PDB file of C-alpha atoms and ligand atoms in Angstrom:
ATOM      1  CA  UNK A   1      -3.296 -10.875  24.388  1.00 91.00           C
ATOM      2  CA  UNK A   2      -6.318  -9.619  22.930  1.00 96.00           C
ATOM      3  CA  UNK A   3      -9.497 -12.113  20.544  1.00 97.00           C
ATOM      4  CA  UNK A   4     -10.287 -11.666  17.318  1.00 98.00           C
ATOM      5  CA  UNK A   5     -12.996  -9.639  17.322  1.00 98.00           C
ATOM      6  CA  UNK A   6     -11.243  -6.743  19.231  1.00 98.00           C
ATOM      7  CA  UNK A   7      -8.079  -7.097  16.763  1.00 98.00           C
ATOM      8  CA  UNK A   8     -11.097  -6.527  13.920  1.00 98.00           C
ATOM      9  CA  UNK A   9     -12.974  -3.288  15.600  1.00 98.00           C
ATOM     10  CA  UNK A  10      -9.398  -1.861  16.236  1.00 98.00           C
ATOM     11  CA  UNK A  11      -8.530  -1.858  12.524  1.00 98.00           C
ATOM     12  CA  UNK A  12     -11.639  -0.724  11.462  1.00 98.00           C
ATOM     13  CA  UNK A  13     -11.810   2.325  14.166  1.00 98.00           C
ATOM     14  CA  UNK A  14      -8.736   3.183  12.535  1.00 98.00           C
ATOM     15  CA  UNK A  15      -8.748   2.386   8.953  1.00 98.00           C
ATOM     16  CA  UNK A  16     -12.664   3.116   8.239  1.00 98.00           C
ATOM     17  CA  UNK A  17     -13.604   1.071   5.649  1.00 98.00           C
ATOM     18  CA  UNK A  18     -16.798   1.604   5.197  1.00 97.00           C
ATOM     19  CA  UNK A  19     -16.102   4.882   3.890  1.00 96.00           C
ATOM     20  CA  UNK A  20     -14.284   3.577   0.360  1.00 97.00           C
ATOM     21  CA  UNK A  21     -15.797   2.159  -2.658  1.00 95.00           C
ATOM     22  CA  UNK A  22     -13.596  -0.474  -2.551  1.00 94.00           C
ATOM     23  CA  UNK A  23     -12.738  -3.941  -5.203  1.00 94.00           C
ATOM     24  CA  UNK A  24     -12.930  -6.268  -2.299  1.00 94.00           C
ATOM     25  CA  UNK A  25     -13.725  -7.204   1.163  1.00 97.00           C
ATOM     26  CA  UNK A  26     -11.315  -5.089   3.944  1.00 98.00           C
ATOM     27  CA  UNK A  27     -11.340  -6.516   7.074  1.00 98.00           C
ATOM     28  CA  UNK A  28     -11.125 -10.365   8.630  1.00 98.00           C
ATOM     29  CA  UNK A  29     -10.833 -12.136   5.057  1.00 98.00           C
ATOM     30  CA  UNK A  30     -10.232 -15.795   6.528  1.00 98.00           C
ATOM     31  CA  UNK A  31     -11.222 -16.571  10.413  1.00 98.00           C
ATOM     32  CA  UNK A  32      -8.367 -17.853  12.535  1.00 98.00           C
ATOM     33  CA  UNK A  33      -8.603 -18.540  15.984  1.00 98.00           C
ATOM     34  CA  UNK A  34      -9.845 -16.626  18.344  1.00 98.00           C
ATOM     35  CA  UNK A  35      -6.891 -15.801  20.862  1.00 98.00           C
ATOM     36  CA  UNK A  36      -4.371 -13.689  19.103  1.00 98.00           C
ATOM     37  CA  UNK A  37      -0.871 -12.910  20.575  1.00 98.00           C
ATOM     38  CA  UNK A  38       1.073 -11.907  17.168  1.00 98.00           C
ATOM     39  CA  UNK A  39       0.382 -10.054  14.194  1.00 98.00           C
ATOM     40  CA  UNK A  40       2.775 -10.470  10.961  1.00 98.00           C
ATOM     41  CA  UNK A  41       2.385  -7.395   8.737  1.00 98.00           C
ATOM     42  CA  UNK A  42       3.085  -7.761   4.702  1.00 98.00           C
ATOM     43  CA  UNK A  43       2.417  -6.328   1.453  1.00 98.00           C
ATOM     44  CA  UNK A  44       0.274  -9.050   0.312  1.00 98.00           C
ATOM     45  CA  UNK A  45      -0.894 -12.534   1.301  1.00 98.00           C
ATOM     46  CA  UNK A  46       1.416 -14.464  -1.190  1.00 98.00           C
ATOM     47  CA  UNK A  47       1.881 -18.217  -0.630  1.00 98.00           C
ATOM     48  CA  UNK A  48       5.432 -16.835   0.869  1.00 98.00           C
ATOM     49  CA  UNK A  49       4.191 -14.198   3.287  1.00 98.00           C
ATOM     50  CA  UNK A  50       1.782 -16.902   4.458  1.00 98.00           C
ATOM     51  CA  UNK A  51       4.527 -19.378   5.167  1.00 98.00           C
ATOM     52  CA  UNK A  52       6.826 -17.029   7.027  1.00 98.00           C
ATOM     53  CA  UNK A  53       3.578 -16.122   9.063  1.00 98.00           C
ATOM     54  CA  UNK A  54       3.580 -19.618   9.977  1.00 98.00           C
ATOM     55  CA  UNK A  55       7.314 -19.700  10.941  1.00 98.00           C
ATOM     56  CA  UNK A  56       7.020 -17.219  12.701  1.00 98.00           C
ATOM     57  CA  UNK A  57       4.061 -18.235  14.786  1.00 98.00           C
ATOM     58  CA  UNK A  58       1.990 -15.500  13.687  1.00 98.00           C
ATOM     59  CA  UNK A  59      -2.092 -15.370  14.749  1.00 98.00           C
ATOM     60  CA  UNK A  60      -3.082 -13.121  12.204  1.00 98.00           C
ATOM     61  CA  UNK A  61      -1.492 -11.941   8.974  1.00 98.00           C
ATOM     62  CA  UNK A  62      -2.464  -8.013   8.288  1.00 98.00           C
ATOM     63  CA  UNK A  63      -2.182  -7.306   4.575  1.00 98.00           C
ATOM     64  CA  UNK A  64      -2.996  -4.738   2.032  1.00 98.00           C
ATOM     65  CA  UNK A  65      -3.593  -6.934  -1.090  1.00 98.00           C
ATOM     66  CA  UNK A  66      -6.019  -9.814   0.526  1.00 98.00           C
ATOM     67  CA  UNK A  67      -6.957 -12.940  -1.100  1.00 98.00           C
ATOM     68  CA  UNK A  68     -10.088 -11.879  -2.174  1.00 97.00           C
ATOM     69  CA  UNK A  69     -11.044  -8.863  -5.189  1.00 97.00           C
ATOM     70  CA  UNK A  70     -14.150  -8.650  -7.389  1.00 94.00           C
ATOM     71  CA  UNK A  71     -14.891 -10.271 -10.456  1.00 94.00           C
ATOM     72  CA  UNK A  72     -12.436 -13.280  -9.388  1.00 94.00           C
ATOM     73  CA  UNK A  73     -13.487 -16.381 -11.252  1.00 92.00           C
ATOM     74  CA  UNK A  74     -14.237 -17.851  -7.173  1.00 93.00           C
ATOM     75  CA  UNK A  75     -12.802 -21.651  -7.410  1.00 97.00           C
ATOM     76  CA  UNK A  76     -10.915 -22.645  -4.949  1.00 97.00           C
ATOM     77  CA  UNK A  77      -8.190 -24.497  -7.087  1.00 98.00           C
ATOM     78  CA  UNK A  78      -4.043 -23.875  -7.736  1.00 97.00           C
ATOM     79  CA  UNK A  79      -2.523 -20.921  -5.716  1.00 97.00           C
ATOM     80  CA  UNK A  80      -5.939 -19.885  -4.268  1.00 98.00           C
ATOM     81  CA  UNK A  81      -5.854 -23.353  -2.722  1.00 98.00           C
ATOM     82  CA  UNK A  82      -2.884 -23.595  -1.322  1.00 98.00           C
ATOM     83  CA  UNK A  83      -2.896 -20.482   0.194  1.00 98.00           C
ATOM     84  CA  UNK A  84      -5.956 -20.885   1.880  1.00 98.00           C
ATOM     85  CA  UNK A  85      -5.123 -24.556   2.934  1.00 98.00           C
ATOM     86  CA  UNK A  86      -2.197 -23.071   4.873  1.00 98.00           C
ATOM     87  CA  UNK A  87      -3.864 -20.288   6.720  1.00 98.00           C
ATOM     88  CA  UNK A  88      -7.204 -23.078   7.893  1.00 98.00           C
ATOM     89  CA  UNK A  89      -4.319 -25.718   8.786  1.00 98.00           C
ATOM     90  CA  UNK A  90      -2.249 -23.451  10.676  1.00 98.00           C
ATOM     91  CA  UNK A  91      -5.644 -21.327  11.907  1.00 98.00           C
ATOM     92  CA  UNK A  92      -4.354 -18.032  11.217  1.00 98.00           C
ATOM     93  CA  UNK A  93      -6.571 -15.137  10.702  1.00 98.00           C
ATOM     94  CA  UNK A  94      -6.440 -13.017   7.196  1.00 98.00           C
ATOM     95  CA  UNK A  95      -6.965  -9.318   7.367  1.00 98.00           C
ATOM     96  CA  UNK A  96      -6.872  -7.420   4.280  1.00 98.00           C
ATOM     97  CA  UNK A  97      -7.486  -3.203   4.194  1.00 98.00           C
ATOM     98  CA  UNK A  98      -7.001  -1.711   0.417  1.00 98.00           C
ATOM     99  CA  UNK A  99      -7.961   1.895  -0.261  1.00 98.00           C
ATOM    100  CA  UNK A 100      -8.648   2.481   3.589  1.00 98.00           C
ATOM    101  CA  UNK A 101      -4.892   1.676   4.101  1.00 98.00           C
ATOM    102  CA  UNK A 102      -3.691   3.372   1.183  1.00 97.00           C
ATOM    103  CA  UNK A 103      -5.792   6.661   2.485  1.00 97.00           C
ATOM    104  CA  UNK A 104      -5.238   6.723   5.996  1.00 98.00           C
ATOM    105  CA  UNK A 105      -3.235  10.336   6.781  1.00 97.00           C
ATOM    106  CA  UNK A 106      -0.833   8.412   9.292  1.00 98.00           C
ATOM    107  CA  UNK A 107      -0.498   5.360   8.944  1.00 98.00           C
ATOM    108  CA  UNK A 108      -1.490   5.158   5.580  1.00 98.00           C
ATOM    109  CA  UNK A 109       0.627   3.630   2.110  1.00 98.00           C
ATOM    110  CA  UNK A 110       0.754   7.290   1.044  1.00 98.00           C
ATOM    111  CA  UNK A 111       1.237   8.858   4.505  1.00 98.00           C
ATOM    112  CA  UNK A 112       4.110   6.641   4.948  1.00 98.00           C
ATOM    113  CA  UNK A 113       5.348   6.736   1.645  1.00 98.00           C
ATOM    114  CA  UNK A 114       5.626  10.588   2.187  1.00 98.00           C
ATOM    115  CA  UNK A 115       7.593  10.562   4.886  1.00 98.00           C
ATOM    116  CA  UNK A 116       9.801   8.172   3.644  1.00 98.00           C
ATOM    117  CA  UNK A 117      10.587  10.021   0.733  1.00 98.00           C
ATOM    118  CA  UNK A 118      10.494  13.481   2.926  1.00 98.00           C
ATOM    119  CA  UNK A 119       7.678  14.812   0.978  1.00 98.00           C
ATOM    120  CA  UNK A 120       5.225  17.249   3.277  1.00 96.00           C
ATOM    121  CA  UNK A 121       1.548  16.199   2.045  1.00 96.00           C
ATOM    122  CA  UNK A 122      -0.720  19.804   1.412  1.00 96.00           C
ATOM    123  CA  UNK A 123      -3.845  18.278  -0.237  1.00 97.00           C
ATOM    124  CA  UNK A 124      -5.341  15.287  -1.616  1.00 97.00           C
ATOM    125  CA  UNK A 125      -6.671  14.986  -5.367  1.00 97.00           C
ATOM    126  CA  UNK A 126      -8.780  12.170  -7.250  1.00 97.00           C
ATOM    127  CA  UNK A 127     -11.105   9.823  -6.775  1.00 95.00           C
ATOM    128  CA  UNK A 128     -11.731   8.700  -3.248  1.00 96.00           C
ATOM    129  CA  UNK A 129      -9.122  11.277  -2.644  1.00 95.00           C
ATOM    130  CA  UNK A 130      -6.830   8.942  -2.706  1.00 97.00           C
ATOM    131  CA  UNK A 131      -4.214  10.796  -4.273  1.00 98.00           C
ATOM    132  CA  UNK A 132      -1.816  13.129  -2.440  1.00 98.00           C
ATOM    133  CA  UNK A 133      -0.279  16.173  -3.546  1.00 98.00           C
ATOM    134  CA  UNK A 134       2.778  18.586  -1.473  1.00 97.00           C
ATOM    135  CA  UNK A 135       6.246  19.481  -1.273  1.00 97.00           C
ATOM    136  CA  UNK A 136       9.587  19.041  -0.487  1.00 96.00           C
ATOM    137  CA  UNK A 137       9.650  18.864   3.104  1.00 94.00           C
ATOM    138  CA  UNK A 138      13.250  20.420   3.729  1.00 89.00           C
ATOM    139  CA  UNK A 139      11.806  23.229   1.684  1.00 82.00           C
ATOM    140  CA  UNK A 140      13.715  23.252  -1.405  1.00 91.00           C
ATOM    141  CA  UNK A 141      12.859  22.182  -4.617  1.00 94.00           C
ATOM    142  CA  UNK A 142      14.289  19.054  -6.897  1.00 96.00           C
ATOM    143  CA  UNK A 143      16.331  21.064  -9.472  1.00 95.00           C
ATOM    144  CA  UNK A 144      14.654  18.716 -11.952  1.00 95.00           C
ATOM    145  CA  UNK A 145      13.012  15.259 -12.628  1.00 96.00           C
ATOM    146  CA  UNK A 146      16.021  13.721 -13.086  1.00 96.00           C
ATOM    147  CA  UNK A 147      17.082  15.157  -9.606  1.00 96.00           C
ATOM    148  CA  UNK A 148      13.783  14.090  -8.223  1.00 97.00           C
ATOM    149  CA  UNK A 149      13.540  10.418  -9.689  1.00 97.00           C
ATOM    150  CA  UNK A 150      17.635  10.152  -8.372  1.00 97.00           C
ATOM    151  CA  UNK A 151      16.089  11.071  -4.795  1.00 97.00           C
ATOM    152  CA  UNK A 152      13.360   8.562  -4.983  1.00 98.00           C
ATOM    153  CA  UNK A 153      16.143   5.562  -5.802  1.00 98.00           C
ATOM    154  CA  UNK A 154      18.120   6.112  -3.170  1.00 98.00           C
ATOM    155  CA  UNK A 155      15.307   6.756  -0.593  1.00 98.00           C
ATOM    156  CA  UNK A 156      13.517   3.341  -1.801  1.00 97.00           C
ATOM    157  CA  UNK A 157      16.316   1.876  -3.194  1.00 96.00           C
ATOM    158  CA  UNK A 158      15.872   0.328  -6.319  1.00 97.00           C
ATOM    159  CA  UNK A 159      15.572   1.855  -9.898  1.00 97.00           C
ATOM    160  CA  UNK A 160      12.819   4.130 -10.854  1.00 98.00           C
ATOM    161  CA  UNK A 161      11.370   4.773 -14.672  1.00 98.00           C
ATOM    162  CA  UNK A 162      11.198   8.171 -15.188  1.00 97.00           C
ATOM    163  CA  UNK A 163       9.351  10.126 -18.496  1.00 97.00           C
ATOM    164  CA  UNK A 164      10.124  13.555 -19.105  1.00 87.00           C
ATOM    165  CA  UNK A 165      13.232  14.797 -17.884  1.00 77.00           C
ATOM    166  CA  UNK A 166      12.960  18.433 -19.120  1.00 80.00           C
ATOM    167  CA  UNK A 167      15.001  20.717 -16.903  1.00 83.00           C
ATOM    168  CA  UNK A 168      12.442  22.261 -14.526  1.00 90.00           C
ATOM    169  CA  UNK A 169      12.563  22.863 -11.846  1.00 94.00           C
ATOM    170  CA  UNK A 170       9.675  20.055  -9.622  1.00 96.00           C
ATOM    171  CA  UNK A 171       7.726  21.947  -6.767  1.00 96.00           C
ATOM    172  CA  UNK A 172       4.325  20.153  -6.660  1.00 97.00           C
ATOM    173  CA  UNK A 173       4.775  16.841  -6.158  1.00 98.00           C
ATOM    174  CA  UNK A 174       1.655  14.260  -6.370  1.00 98.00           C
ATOM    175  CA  UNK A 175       1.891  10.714  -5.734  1.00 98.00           C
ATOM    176  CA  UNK A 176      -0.589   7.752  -5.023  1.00 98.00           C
ATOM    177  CA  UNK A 177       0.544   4.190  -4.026  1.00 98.00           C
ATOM    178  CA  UNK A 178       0.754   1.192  -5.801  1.00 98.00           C
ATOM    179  CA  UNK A 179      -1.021   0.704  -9.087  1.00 97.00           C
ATOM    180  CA  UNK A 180      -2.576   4.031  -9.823  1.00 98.00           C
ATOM    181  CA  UNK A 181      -1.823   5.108 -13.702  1.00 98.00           C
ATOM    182  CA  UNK A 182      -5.264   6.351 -13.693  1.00 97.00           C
ATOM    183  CA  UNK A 183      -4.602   8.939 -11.143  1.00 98.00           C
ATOM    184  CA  UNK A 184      -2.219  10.665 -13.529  1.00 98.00           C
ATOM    185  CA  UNK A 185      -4.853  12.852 -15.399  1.00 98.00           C
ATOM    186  CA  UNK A 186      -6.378  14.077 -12.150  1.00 98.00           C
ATOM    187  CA  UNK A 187      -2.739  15.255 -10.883  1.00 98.00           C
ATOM    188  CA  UNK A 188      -1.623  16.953 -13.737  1.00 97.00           C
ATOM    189  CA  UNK A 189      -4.876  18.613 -13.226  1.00 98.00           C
ATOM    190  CA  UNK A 190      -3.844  19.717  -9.815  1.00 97.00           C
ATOM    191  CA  UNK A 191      -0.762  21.153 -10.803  1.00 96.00           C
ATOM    192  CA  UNK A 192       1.738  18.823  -9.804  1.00 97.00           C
ATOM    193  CA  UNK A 193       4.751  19.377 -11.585  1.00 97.00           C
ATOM    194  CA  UNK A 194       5.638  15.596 -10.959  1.00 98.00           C
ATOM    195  CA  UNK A 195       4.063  12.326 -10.091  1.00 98.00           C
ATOM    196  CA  UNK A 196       4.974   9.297  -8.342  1.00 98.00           C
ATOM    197  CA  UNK A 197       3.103   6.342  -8.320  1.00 98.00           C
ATOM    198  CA  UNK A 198       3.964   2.310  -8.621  1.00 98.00           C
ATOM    199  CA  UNK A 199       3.810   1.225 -12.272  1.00 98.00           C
ATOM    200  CA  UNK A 200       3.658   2.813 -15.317  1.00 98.00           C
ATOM    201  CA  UNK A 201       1.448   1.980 -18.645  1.00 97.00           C
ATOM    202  CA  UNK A 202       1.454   2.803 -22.099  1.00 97.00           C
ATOM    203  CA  UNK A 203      -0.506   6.333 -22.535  1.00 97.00           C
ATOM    204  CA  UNK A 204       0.954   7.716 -19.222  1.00 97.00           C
ATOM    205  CA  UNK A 205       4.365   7.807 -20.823  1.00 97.00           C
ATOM    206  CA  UNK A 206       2.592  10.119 -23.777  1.00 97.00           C
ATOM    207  CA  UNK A 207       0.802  12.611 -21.539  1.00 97.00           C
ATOM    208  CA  UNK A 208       3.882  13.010 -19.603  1.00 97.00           C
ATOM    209  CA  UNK A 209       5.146  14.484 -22.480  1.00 95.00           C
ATOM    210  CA  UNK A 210       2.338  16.633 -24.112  1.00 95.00           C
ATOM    211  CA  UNK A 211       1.626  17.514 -20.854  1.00 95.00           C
ATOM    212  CA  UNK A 212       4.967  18.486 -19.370  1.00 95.00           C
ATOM    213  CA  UNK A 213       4.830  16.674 -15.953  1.00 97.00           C
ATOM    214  CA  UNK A 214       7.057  13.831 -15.258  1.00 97.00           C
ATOM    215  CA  UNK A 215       6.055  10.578 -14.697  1.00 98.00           C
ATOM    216  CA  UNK A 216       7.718   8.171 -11.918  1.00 98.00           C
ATOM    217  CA  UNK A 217       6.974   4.754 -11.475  1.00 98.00           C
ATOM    218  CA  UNK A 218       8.429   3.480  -8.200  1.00 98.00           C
ATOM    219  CA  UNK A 219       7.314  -0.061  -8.215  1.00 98.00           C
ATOM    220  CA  UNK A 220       3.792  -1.376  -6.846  1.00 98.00           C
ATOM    221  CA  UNK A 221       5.512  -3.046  -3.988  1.00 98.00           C
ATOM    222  CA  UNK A 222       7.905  -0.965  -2.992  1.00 98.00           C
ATOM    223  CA  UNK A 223       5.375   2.126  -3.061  1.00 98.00           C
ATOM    224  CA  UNK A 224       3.060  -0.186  -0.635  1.00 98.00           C
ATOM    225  CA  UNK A 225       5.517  -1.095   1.649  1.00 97.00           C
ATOM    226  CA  UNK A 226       5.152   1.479   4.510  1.00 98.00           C
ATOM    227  CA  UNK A 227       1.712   1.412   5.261  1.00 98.00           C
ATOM    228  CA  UNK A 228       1.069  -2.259   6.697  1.00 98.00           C
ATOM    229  CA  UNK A 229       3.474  -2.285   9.090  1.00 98.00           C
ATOM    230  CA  UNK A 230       2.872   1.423   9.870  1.00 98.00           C
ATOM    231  CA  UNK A 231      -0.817   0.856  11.001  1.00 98.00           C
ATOM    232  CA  UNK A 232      -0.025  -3.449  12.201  1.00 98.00           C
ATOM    233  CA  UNK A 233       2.404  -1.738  14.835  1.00 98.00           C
ATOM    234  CA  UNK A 234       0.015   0.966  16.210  1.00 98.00           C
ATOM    235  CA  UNK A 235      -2.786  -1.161  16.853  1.00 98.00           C
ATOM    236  CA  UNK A 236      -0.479  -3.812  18.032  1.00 98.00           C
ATOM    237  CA  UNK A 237       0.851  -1.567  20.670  1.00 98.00           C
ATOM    238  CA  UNK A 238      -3.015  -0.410  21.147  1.00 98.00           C
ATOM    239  CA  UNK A 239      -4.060  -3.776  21.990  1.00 98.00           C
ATOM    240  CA  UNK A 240      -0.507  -4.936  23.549  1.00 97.00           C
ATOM    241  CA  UNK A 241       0.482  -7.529  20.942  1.00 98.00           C
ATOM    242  CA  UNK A 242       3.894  -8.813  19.187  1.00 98.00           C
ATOM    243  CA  UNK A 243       4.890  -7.112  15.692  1.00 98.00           C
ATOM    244  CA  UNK A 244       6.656  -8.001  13.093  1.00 98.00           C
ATOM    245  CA  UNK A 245       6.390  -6.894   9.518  1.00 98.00           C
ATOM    246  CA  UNK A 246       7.441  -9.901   6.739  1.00 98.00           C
ATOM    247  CA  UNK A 247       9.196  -8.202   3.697  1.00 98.00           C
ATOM    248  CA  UNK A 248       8.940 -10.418   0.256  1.00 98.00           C
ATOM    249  CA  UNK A 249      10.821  -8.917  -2.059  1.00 95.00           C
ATOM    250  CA  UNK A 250       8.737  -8.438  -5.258  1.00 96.00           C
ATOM    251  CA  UNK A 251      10.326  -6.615  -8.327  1.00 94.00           C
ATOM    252  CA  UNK A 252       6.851  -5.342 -10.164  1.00 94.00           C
TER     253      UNK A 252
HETATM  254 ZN1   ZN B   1      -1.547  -2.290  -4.484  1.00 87.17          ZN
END
């Protein structure tokens, strides 16, 4: 058993978030009570996750997409309310870490979505260096995309969308978690041969193309499903807690 406030200074030893620019608040989001035995892990704190939390006679929920991002409109009305009406009633404490969990080199949504895809990180690239860039870690290369994007189904298993299939061979392989488009520029302009992210919008599909570097889009979920649990179950055997990590299936 361990309180609140040493369940809050472990994350942040580990995660650091006061090193990220971030779009919301990381750390305790909504204040539970104060003894915690259990810690549910999940993606992010959807009505659902919330509810299972509660089934499962969690004391805090750990998340990497909180409740709470800038430029919300603020009212507590609709989902917002439910959600939160849940975690009070039930007295469950909220913790939400986004870039600092997609960053860490461990325990991280990229670390972990690395190793789950057996890719050997080398570098980082991008803003907030968020963005990681390596290679194959049984050494070999991907004959091509296609062979690369085939590789990334199975490992995660569900269907990838893949642009530019030209028959090169893939050695530099960059990838960022989640919703990061935006990264795509700044790892072509590493070098990566290939990148793999979550989603996929309009102009990335073009600049795969002109630019001759394929374009992978995993799915925002199930790129961000590694790192929650990764870093819920290390501090939870840190502080000598329960785990458990609550998987909602989410097709985007
Ligand atoms: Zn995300």
């Amino acid at each position: 058993m361990t309180d609140r406030q040493q369940l809050l200074q472990a994350f942040d030893a580990l995660l650091q978030p006061e090193r990220f620019r971030d779009y919301g608040p990381n750390g305790l989001q909504v204040e539970g009570r104060s003894e915690i035995r259990k810690i549910v892990s999940g993606v992010t704190a959807s009505r659902a996750l919330i509810e299972a939390a509660i089934a499962a006679q969690a004391d805090a929920i750990f998340v990497h997409h909180g409740l709470f991002w800038r430029g919300q409109d603020g009212r507590v009305t609709g989902w917002m309310k439910q959600r939160l009406a849940l975690l009070l009633a039930h007295d469950i404490n909220l913790l939400a870490y986004h870039l600092p969990l997609d960053a860490h080199p461990e325990f991280g949504n990229n670390a972990q979505l690395g190793l789950q895809l057996g890719l050997r990180a080398e570098g980082r690239f991008g803003e907030q260096d968020l963005g990681f860039l390596g290679t194959r870690m049984q050494g070999t290369d991907f004959a091509t995309a296609g062979d690369l994007a085939a590789h990334v189904e199975k490992a995660l298993n569900r269907p990838v969308t893949i642009v530019n299939t030209a028959q090169d061979a893939i050695k530099n392989i960059a990838w960022c978690t989640g919703g990061a488009q935006g990264y795509f520029e700044a790892a072509i302009a590493a070098g990566a041969d290939a990148f793999i992210t979550g989603e996929i919008s309009e102009p990335q599909a073009h600049y795969a193309r002109e630019c001759g570097v394929a374009y992978i889009a995993c799915g925002h979920h199930a790129s961000e499903r590694y790192g929650a649990p990764a870093a819920a179950a290390h501090v939870a055997a840190q502080l000598g807690l329960t785990h458990e990590f609550i998987e909602i299936d989410n097709p985007a």
